[in-house]
Amino acid sequence: MFKFWGSQEEQVRPPQDVITQSWYPPSVSSSHPGTPGSTSSRPQSPSHVSPAEAAGIISALKDKSVDELRKLLSDKDAYNQFLLSLDQIKIQNNLRDELREETLQLASENMEKEPRIMELRNQCRIIRTTELAAAEEKLNELDRKKKEILNLCSPASLIRRLQERMKETEEESDNLHRQLLDREIDLGSFTHKYKKLRMDYHRRALIQLAATTT
């Protein structure tokens, strides 16, 4: 990569121990001119740099002198300073700082809401133990009444009640007839009441017959 230096290519080659330092990025150290054996023995890491980013890095390096390039390869602090001066790194650092600030702000807002959350939680607990219990009891009572009404309105229940009323009418007719025989009631009153009772009895009998045959 340094062929434009001409005869100085061998002079800018750093010592071998500088290339093998563990802090140096593999992508950079593999691109540094060295012996053929050293480049073949070092694994090449995949590059994730876009062409635009690579062009920006090359633009930042092309105007540096040989001494400056040698210093980047041998001085960790100089290398880090150069890395932090790149626009791509600045953008990433700014984005990181913005995300950190937003995270801290959200965490602070959540901490401020904690007392209100605890208050609402206590209110829910009170409602669940008092108002909810009373509402459930009222609901159970209404459900019980609903079942009673449904049972009373069922066909079987209506027929049974109709039969009970027919039996009561029959007993009232017998009592009225006995009163007539015992002369406890006159014939006119007997005829009026007895006629009404028998009409009610036969009307209910016809209703029962229609309900049982449909």
Coordinates of N, CA and C in Angstrom, one line a residue:
M1 N 0.8 -1.2 0.0 CA 0.0 0.0 0.0 C 0.9 1.3 0.0
F2 N 2.2 1.1 0.2 CA 3.1 2.3 0.3 C 4.0 2.4 -0.9
K3 N 3.6 1.9 -2.0 CA 4.5 1.9 -3.2 C 4.8 3.3 -3.7
F4 N 3.9 4.2 -3.3 CA 4.2 5.6 -3.8 C 5.4 6.2 -3.1
W5 N 5.9 5.5 -2.0 CA 7.1 6.1 -1.3 C 8.4 5.7 -2.1
G6 N 8.4 4.8 -3.0 CA 9.6 4.5 -3.8 C 10.6 3.7 -3.1
S7 N 11.8 4.2 -3.0 CA 12.9 3.5 -2.4 C 12.8 3.5 -0.9
Q8 N 12.0 4.3 -0.3 CA 11.8 4.3 1.2 C 10.9 3.2 1.7
E9 N 10.5 2.3 0.9 CA 9.5 1.3 1.3 C 10.1 0.4 2.4
E10 N 11.4 0.1 2.3 CA 12.0 -0.7 3.4 C 12.2 0.0 4.6
Q11 N 12.4 1.4 4.5 CA 12.7 2.2 5.7 C 11.5 2.4 6.6
V12 N 10.3 2.4 6.1 CA 9.1 2.7 6.9 C 8.6 1.4 7.5
R13 N 9.2 0.3 7.2 CA 8.6 -1.0 7.7 C 9.0 -1.0 9.2
P14 N 8.0 -1.1 10.1 CA 8.2 -1.2 11.5 C 8.8 -2.5 11.9
P15 N 9.4 -2.5 13.1 CA 10.0 -3.8 13.6 C 8.9 -4.8 13.7
Q16 N 9.3 -6.1 13.7 CA 8.4 -7.2 13.8 C 7.6 -7.3 15.1
D17 N 8.2 -6.9 16.2 CA 7.6 -6.9 17.5 C 6.4 -5.9 17.5
V18 N 6.5 -4.8 16.8 CA 5.4 -3.8 16.7 C 4.2 -4.4 16.0
I19 N 4.4 -5.2 15.0 CA 3.3 -5.7 14.2 C 2.5 -6.7 15.1
T20 N 3.2 -7.5 15.9 CA 2.6 -8.6 16.7 C 2.0 -8.1 18.0
Q21 N 2.0 -6.8 18.3 CA 1.4 -6.4 19.5 C -0.1 -6.7 19.6
S22 N -0.6 -7.1 20.7 CA -1.9 -7.6 20.9 C -3.0 -6.5 20.7
W23 N -2.6 -5.3 21.1 CA -3.6 -4.2 21.0 C -3.9 -3.7 19.6
Y24 N -3.0 -4.1 18.7 CA -3.2 -3.5 17.3 C -4.3 -4.3 16.6
P25 N -5.2 -3.6 15.9 CA -6.3 -4.3 15.2 C -5.8 -5.2 14.1
P26 N -6.3 -6.4 14.0 CA -5.8 -7.4 13.0 C -6.0 -6.9 11.6
S27 N -7.1 -6.1 11.3 CA -7.3 -5.6 9.9 C -6.3 -4.6 9.5
V28 N -5.7 -3.8 10.5 CA -4.7 -2.9 10.1 C -3.3 -3.5 10.0
S29 N -3.0 -4.5 11.0 CA -1.7 -5.1 11.0 C -1.5 -6.0 9.8
S30 N -2.6 -6.6 9.3 CA -2.5 -7.5 8.2 C -2.2 -6.7 6.9
S31 N -2.6 -5.4 6.9 CA -2.4 -4.6 5.7 C -1.0 -4.0 5.6
H32 N -0.3 -4.1 6.8 CA 1.0 -3.5 6.9 C 2.0 -4.3 6.1
P33 N 2.9 -3.7 5.3 CA 3.9 -4.5 4.5 C 4.8 -5.2 5.4
G34 N 5.1 -6.5 5.2 CA 6.0 -7.3 6.0 C 6.5 -8.4 5.2
T35 N 7.0 -9.4 5.8 CA 7.6 -10.5 5.1 C 6.4 -11.4 4.6
P36 N 6.6 -12.1 3.5 CA 5.6 -13.0 2.9 C 5.1 -14.0 3.9
G37 N 6.0 -14.5 4.8 CA 5.6 -15.5 5.8 C 4.7 -14.9 6.8
S38 N 4.9 -13.7 7.2 CA 4.1 -13.1 8.3 C 2.7 -12.8 7.8
T39 N 2.5 -12.4 6.6 CA 1.1 -12.2 6.1 C 0.3 -13.5 5.9
S40 N 1.0 -14.5 5.5 CA 0.3 -15.8 5.2 C -0.1 -16.5 6.5
S41 N 0.7 -16.3 7.6 CA 0.4 -17.0 8.9 C -0.6 -16.3 9.7
R42 N -0.9 -15.0 9.4 CA -1.9 -14.3 10.2 C -3.3 -14.4 9.5
P43 N -4.4 -14.8 10.3 CA -5.7 -15.0 9.7 C -6.3 -13.6 9.3
Q44 N -6.9 -13.5 8.2 CA -7.5 -12.3 7.7 C -8.9 -12.2 8.2
S45 N -9.2 -11.1 9.0 CA -10.5 -10.9 9.5 C -11.4 -10.3 8.5
P46 N -12.7 -10.6 8.4 CA -13.6 -10.1 7.4 C -13.8 -8.6 7.6
S47 N -13.8 -7.8 6.6 CA -13.9 -6.4 6.6 C -15.4 -6.0 6.6
H48 N -15.8 -5.1 7.5 CA -17.2 -4.6 7.6 C -17.2 -3.1 7.2
V49 N -16.2 -2.6 6.6 CA -16.1 -1.2 6.3 C -16.6 -1.0 4.9
S50 N -17.5 0.0 4.8 CA -18.1 0.3 3.5 C -17.1 1.0 2.6
P51 N -17.3 1.0 1.3 CA -16.4 1.8 0.4 C -16.3 3.2 0.8
A52 N -17.4 3.8 1.1 CA -17.3 5.3 1.5 C -16.5 5.5 2.7
E53 N -16.7 4.6 3.7 CA -15.9 4.7 5.0 C -14.4 4.5 4.7
A54 N -14.1 3.5 3.9 CA -12.7 3.2 3.5 C -12.1 4.4 2.8
A55 N -12.8 5.0 1.9 CA -12.3 6.2 1.2 C -12.0 7.3 2.2
G56 N -12.9 7.5 3.2 CA -12.6 8.5 4.2 C -11.4 8.2 5.0
I57 N -11.1 7.0 5.4 CA -9.9 6.6 6.1 C -8.7 6.8 5.3
I58 N -8.7 6.4 4.0 CA -7.6 6.6 3.1 C -7.3 8.1 3.0
S59 N -8.3 8.9 2.8 CA -8.1 10.3 2.7 C -7.5 10.9 3.9
A60 N -7.8 10.4 5.1 CA -7.2 10.9 6.3 C -5.7 10.4 6.4
L61 N -5.4 9.3 5.8 CA -4.0 8.8 5.9 C -3.1 9.3 4.8
K62 N -3.6 9.6 3.7 CA -2.7 9.8 2.5 C -1.8 11.1 2.7
D63 N -2.2 12.0 3.4 CA -1.4 13.3 3.6 C -0.5 13.2 4.8
K64 N -0.4 12.1 5.5 CA 0.5 12.0 6.6 C 1.9 11.6 6.2
S65 N 2.9 12.1 6.9 CA 4.3 11.7 6.6 C 4.6 10.3 7.0
V66 N 5.8 9.9 6.6 CA 6.3 8.6 7.0 C 6.4 8.4 8.5
D67 N 6.9 9.5 9.1 CA 7.1 9.4 10.6 C 5.7 9.3 11.3
E68 N 4.7 10.1 10.7 CA 3.4 10.0 11.3 C 2.8 8.6 11.2
L69 N 3.0 8.0 10.0 CA 2.4 6.7 9.8 C 3.1 5.7 10.7
R70 N 4.5 5.8 10.8 CA 5.2 4.9 11.7 C 4.7 5.1 13.2
K71 N 4.4 6.3 13.5 CA 4.0 6.5 14.9 C 2.6 5.9 15.2
L72 N 1.7 5.9 14.1 CA 0.4 5.3 14.3 C 0.6 3.8 14.5
L73 N 1.6 3.2 13.8 CA 1.8 1.8 13.9 C 2.4 1.3 15.2
S74 N 3.2 2.2 15.8 CA 4.0 1.9 17.0 C 3.4 2.5 18.3
D75 N 2.7 3.5 18.2 CA 2.2 4.2 19.4 C 0.7 4.0 19.6
K76 N 0.3 3.3 20.6 CA -1.1 3.1 20.9 C -1.9 4.3 21.1
D77 N -1.4 5.3 21.9 CA -2.1 6.5 22.1 C -2.3 7.3 20.8
A78 N -1.3 7.4 20.0 CA -1.4 8.1 18.7 C -2.4 7.4 17.8
Y79 N -2.4 6.1 17.8 CA -3.4 5.3 17.0 C -4.8 5.6 17.5
N80 N -5.0 5.6 18.8 CA -6.4 5.9 19.4 C -6.8 7.3 19.1
Q81 N -5.9 8.2 19.2 CA -6.2 9.6 18.9 C -6.7 9.8 17.5
F82 N -5.9 9.1 16.6 CA -6.3 9.2 15.1 C -7.7 8.5 14.9
L83 N -7.9 7.4 15.6 CA -9.2 6.7 15.4 C -10.3 7.6 15.9
L84 N -10.2 8.2 17.0 CA -11.3 9.1 17.5 C -11.5 10.3 16.6
S85 N -10.5 10.7 15.8 CA -10.7 11.8 14.9 C -11.4 11.5 13.7
L86 N -11.7 10.3 13.4 CA -12.4 9.9 12.1 C -13.9 10.3 12.3
D87 N -14.4 10.7 11.2 CA -15.8 11.1 11.2 C -16.8 10.0 11.5
Q88 N -16.4 8.8 11.0 CA -17.3 7.6 11.3 C -17.3 7.3 12.8
I89 N -16.2 7.4 13.5 CA -16.1 7.2 14.9 C -16.8 8.3 15.7
K90 N -16.6 9.5 15.2 CA -17.3 10.7 15.9 C -18.9 10.5 15.8
I91 N -19.3 10.0 14.6 CA -20.8 9.8 14.5 C -21.3 8.7 15.4
Q92 N -20.5 7.6 15.5 CA -20.9 6.5 16.4 C -20.8 7.0 17.9
N93 N -19.8 7.7 18.2 CA -19.7 8.2 19.6 C -20.9 9.2 20.0
N94 N -21.2 10.0 19.0 CA -22.3 11.0 19.3 C -23.6 10.2 19.4
L95 N -23.8 9.2 18.6 CA -25.0 8.4 18.7 C -25.1 7.6 20.0
R96 N -23.9 7.1 20.4 CA -23.8 6.4 21.7 C -24.2 7.3 22.8
D97 N -23.6 8.6 22.8 CA -23.9 9.5 23.9 C -25.4 9.9 23.9
E98 N -26.0 10.1 22.7 CA -27.4 10.4 22.6 C -28.3 9.3 23.2
L99 N -27.9 8.1 22.8 CA -28.7 6.9 23.4 C -28.5 6.8 24.9
R100 N -27.3 7.1 25.4 CA -27.1 7.1 26.8 C -27.9 8.1 27.5
E101 N -27.9 9.3 27.0 CA -28.7 10.4 27.6 C -30.2 10.0 27.6
E102 N -30.7 9.5 26.5 CA -32.1 9.1 26.4 C -32.4 8.0 27.4
T103 N -31.5 7.1 27.5 CA -31.7 6.0 28.5 C -31.8 6.5 29.9
L104 N -30.8 7.4 30.2 CA -30.8 8.0 31.6 C -32.1 8.8 31.8
Q105 N -32.5 9.5 30.8 CA -33.7 10.3 31.0 C -35.0 9.4 31.2
L106 N -35.1 8.3 30.5 CA -36.2 7.4 30.7 C -36.1 6.7 32.0
A107 N -34.9 6.4 32.4 CA -34.8 5.8 33.8 C -35.2 6.7 34.9
S108 N -34.8 8.0 34.7 CA -35.1 9.0 35.7 C -36.7 9.2 35.7
E109 N -37.3 9.3 34.5 CA -38.8 9.4 34.5 C -39.5 8.2 35.1
N110 N -38.9 7.0 34.9 CA -39.5 5.9 35.5 C -39.4 5.9 37.0
M111 N -38.2 6.4 37.5 CA -38.1 6.5 39.0 C -39.0 7.5 39.6
E112 N -39.3 8.6 38.8 CA -40.2 9.6 39.3 C -41.6 9.1 39.4
K113 N -42.0 8.1 38.5 CA -43.3 7.6 38.4 C -43.5 6.5 39.5
E114 N -42.5 6.0 40.1 CA -42.6 4.9 41.0 C -43.6 5.1 42.2
P115 N -43.5 6.3 42.8 CA -44.5 6.6 43.9 C -45.9 6.5 43.4
R116 N -46.2 7.0 42.2 CA -47.6 7.0 41.7 C -48.0 5.6 41.4
I117 N -47.0 4.8 40.9 CA -47.3 3.4 40.6 C -47.6 2.6 41.9
M118 N -46.9 2.9 42.9 CA -47.2 2.2 44.2 C -48.5 2.6 44.7
E119 N -48.9 3.9 44.6 CA -50.2 4.4 45.0 C -51.3 3.7 44.3
L120 N -51.2 3.7 43.0 CA -52.2 3.0 42.1 C -52.3 1.5 42.5
R121 N -51.2 0.9 42.8 CA -51.2 -0.5 43.1 C -51.9 -0.7 44.5
N122 N -51.7 0.2 45.4 CA -52.4 0.1 46.7 C -53.9 0.3 46.5
Q123 N -54.3 1.2 45.6 CA -55.7 1.4 45.4 C -56.3 0.2 44.7
C124 N -55.6 -0.4 43.8 CA -56.1 -1.6 43.2 C -56.3 -2.7 44.2
R125 N -55.4 -2.8 45.2 CA -55.5 -3.8 46.2 C -56.7 -3.6 47.1
I126 N -56.9 -2.3 47.4 CA -58.1 -1.9 48.3 C -59.4 -2.2 47.5
I127 N -59.4 -1.9 46.2 CA -60.6 -2.1 45.4 C -60.9 -3.6 45.3
R128 N -59.8 -4.4 45.1 CA -60.0 -5.8 45.0 C -60.5 -6.5 46.3
T129 N -60.1 -6.0 47.4 CA -60.5 -6.6 48.7 C -61.8 -6.0 49.3
T130 N -62.2 -4.9 48.8 CA -63.5 -4.3 49.4 C -64.6 -4.2 48.3
E131 N -64.4 -3.3 47.4 CA -65.4 -3.1 46.4 C -65.7 -4.3 45.5
L132 N -64.6 -4.9 45.1 CA -64.7 -6.1 44.2 C -65.4 -7.2 44.9
A133 N -65.1 -7.4 46.2 CA -65.8 -8.5 47.0 C -67.3 -8.2 47.1
A134 N -67.6 -6.9 47.4 CA -69.1 -6.6 47.5 C -69.8 -6.8 46.1
A135 N -69.1 -6.4 45.0 CA -69.7 -6.5 43.7 C -69.9 -8.0 43.4
E136 N -68.9 -8.8 43.7 CA -69.0 -10.2 43.4 C -70.2 -10.8 44.2
E137 N -70.4 -10.4 45.5 CA -71.5 -10.9 46.3 C -72.8 -10.5 45.7
K138 N -72.9 -9.2 45.2 CA -74.1 -8.7 44.6 C -74.4 -9.5 43.3
L139 N -73.3 -9.8 42.5 CA -73.5 -10.5 41.3 C -74.0 -11.9 41.5
N140 N -73.4 -12.5 42.6 CA -73.9 -13.9 42.9 C -75.4 -13.9 43.3
E141 N -75.8 -12.9 44.0 CA -77.2 -12.8 44.4 C -78.1 -12.6 43.2
L142 N -77.7 -11.7 42.3 CA -78.5 -11.5 41.1 C -78.5 -12.8 40.2
D143 N -77.4 -13.5 40.2 CA -77.4 -14.7 39.4 C -78.3 -15.8 40.0
R144 N -78.4 -15.8 41.4 CA -79.3 -16.7 42.0 C -80.7 -16.4 41.7
K145 N -81.1 -15.1 41.8 CA -82.4 -14.7 41.5 C -82.8 -15.0 40.0
K146 N -81.8 -14.8 39.1 CA -82.0 -15.1 37.7 C -82.4 -16.5 37.5
K147 N -81.6 -17.4 38.2 CA -81.9 -18.8 38.1 C -83.3 -19.2 38.6
E148 N -83.7 -18.5 39.7 CA -85.0 -18.8 40.3 C -86.1 -18.4 39.3
I149 N -85.9 -17.2 38.7 CA -86.9 -16.7 37.7 C -87.0 -17.6 36.5
L150 N -85.8 -18.1 36.0 CA -85.8 -19.0 34.9 C -86.5 -20.3 35.2
N151 N -86.3 -20.8 36.5 CA -87.0 -22.0 36.9 C -88.5 -21.8 37.0
L152 N -88.9 -20.6 37.4 CA -90.3 -20.4 37.5 C -91.0 -20.3 36.2
C153 N -90.2 -19.8 35.2 CA -90.8 -19.6 33.9 C -90.5 -20.7 32.9
S154 N -89.9 -21.8 33.4 CA -89.7 -23.0 32.5 C -91.1 -23.6 32.3
P155 N -91.2 -24.3 31.1 CA -92.5 -25.0 30.8 C -92.9 -26.0 31.9
A156 N -92.0 -26.8 32.4 CA -92.3 -27.8 33.4 C -92.9 -27.1 34.7
S157 N -92.2 -25.9 35.1 CA -92.6 -25.2 36.3 C -94.0 -24.6 36.0
L158 N -94.3 -24.0 34.8 CA -95.6 -23.5 34.5 C -96.7 -24.5 34.6
I159 N -96.4 -25.7 34.0 CA -97.5 -26.8 34.1 C -97.7 -27.2 35.5
R160 N -96.7 -27.3 36.3 CA -96.8 -27.7 37.7 C -97.7 -26.7 38.4
R161 N -97.4 -25.4 38.2 CA -98.2 -24.4 38.9 C -99.6 -24.4 38.4
L162 N -99.8 -24.7 37.1 CA -101.2 -24.8 36.6 C -101.9 -25.9 37.2
Q163 N -101.3 -27.0 37.4 CA -101.9 -28.2 38.1 C -102.2 -27.9 39.5
E164 N -101.4 -27.1 40.2 CA -101.7 -26.8 41.6 C -102.9 -25.8 41.7
R165 N -103.0 -24.9 40.7 CA -104.2 -24.0 40.7 C -105.4 -24.8 40.4
M166 N -105.3 -25.7 39.5 CA -106.5 -26.6 39.2 C -106.9 -27.4 40.4
K167 N -106.0 -27.9 41.2 CA -106.3 -28.6 42.4 C -107.0 -27.7 43.4
E168 N -106.4 -26.5 43.5 CA -107.0 -25.5 44.5 C -108.5 -25.2 44.0
T169 N -108.7 -25.0 42.7 CA -110.0 -24.7 42.2 C -111.0 -25.8 42.5
E170 N -110.5 -27.0 42.3 CA -111.3 -28.2 42.6 C -111.7 -28.3 44.0
E171 N -110.8 -28.0 44.9 CA -111.1 -28.0 46.4 C -112.1 -26.9 46.7
E172 N -111.9 -25.7 46.1 CA -112.9 -24.6 46.4 C -114.3 -25.0 45.9
S173 N -114.4 -25.7 44.8 CA -115.7 -26.1 44.3 C -116.3 -27.1 45.2
D174 N -115.5 -28.0 45.7 CA -116.1 -29.0 46.7 C -116.6 -28.3 48.0
N175 N -115.8 -27.4 48.5 CA -116.2 -26.7 49.7 C -117.5 -25.9 49.5
L176 N -117.6 -25.2 48.3 CA -118.8 -24.5 48.0 C -120.0 -25.4 47.9
H177 N -119.8 -26.6 47.3 CA -120.9 -27.5 47.2 C -121.3 -28.0 48.6
R178 N -120.4 -28.2 49.5 CA -120.7 -28.6 50.8 C -121.5 -27.5 51.6
Q179 N -121.0 -26.3 51.4 CA -121.8 -25.2 52.0 C -123.2 -25.1 51.6
L180 N -123.5 -25.4 50.3 CA -124.8 -25.4 49.8 C -125.6 -26.5 50.5
L181 N -125.0 -27.7 50.6 CA -125.7 -28.8 51.3 C -126.0 -28.5 52.7
D182 N -125.1 -27.8 53.4 CA -125.3 -27.5 54.8 C -126.1 -26.2 55.0
R183 N -126.6 -25.7 53.9 CA -127.4 -24.4 53.9 C -126.7 -23.2 54.4
E184 N -125.4 -23.2 54.2 CA -124.6 -22.1 54.6 C -124.5 -21.0 53.6
I185 N -125.0 -21.3 52.4 CA -125.0 -20.3 51.3 C -126.3 -20.6 50.5
D186 N -126.9 -19.5 49.9 CA -128.1 -19.6 49.2 C -127.8 -20.1 47.8
L187 N -128.8 -20.5 47.1 CA -128.7 -21.1 45.7 C -128.1 -20.1 44.7
G188 N -128.6 -18.8 44.8 CA -128.1 -17.8 43.8 C -126.6 -17.5 44.0
S189 N -126.1 -17.4 45.2 CA -124.7 -17.1 45.4 C -123.9 -18.3 45.0
F190 N -124.5 -19.5 45.4 CA -123.8 -20.8 45.0 C -123.6 -20.9 43.5
T191 N -124.7 -20.6 42.8 CA -124.6 -20.7 41.3 C -123.6 -19.8 40.7
H192 N -123.5 -18.6 41.2 CA -122.6 -17.5 40.6 C -121.2 -18.0 40.9
K193 N -120.8 -18.3 42.1 CA -119.5 -18.7 42.5 C -119.0 -20.0 41.9
Y194 N -120.0 -21.0 41.9 CA -119.6 -22.3 41.4 C -119.3 -22.2 39.9
K195 N -120.2 -21.4 39.2 CA -120.0 -21.3 37.7 C -118.6 -20.7 37.4
K196 N -118.2 -19.7 38.2 CA -116.9 -19.0 38.0 C -115.8 -20.0 38.2
L197 N -115.9 -20.8 39.3 CA -114.8 -21.7 39.7 C -114.6 -22.8 38.6
R198 N -115.8 -23.3 38.1 CA -115.7 -24.3 37.1 C -115.1 -23.8 35.8
M199 N -115.5 -22.5 35.4 CA -114.9 -22.0 34.2 C -113.4 -21.8 34.3
D200 N -112.9 -21.4 35.5 CA -111.5 -21.3 35.7 C -110.8 -22.6 35.6
Y201 N -111.5 -23.6 36.2 CA -110.9 -25.0 36.2 C -110.7 -25.5 34.8
H202 N -111.8 -25.4 34.0 CA -111.7 -25.9 32.6 C -110.8 -25.1 31.7
R203 N -110.7 -23.8 32.0 CA -109.8 -23.0 31.2 C -108.4 -23.5 31.4
R204 N -108.0 -23.7 32.7 CA -106.7 -24.2 33.0 C -106.4 -25.6 32.5
A205 N -107.5 -26.4 32.5 CA -107.3 -27.7 32.0 C -107.0 -27.7 30.5
L206 N -107.7 -26.8 29.8 CA -107.4 -26.7 28.4 C -106.0 -26.2 28.1
I207 N -105.5 -25.3 28.9 CA -104.2 -24.8 28.7 C -103.1 -25.9 29.0
Q208 N -103.4 -26.7 30.0 CA -102.5 -27.8 30.3 C -102.5 -28.8 29.2
L209 N -103.7 -29.1 28.7 CA -103.8 -30.1 27.6 C -103.0 -29.6 26.4
A210 N -103.1 -28.2 26.1 CA -102.4 -27.7 24.9 C -100.9 -27.7 25.1
A211 N -100.5 -27.4 26.4 CA -99.0 -27.4 26.7 C -98.4 -28.8 26.6
T212 N -99.1 -29.8 27.0 CA -98.6 -31.1 27.1 C -98.6 -31.8 25.7
T213 N -99.5 -31.4 24.8 CA -99.6 -32.0 23.5 C -98.8 -31.4 22.4
T214 N -98.2 -30.1 22.7 CA -97.4 -29.5 21.6 C -95.9 -29.8 21.7

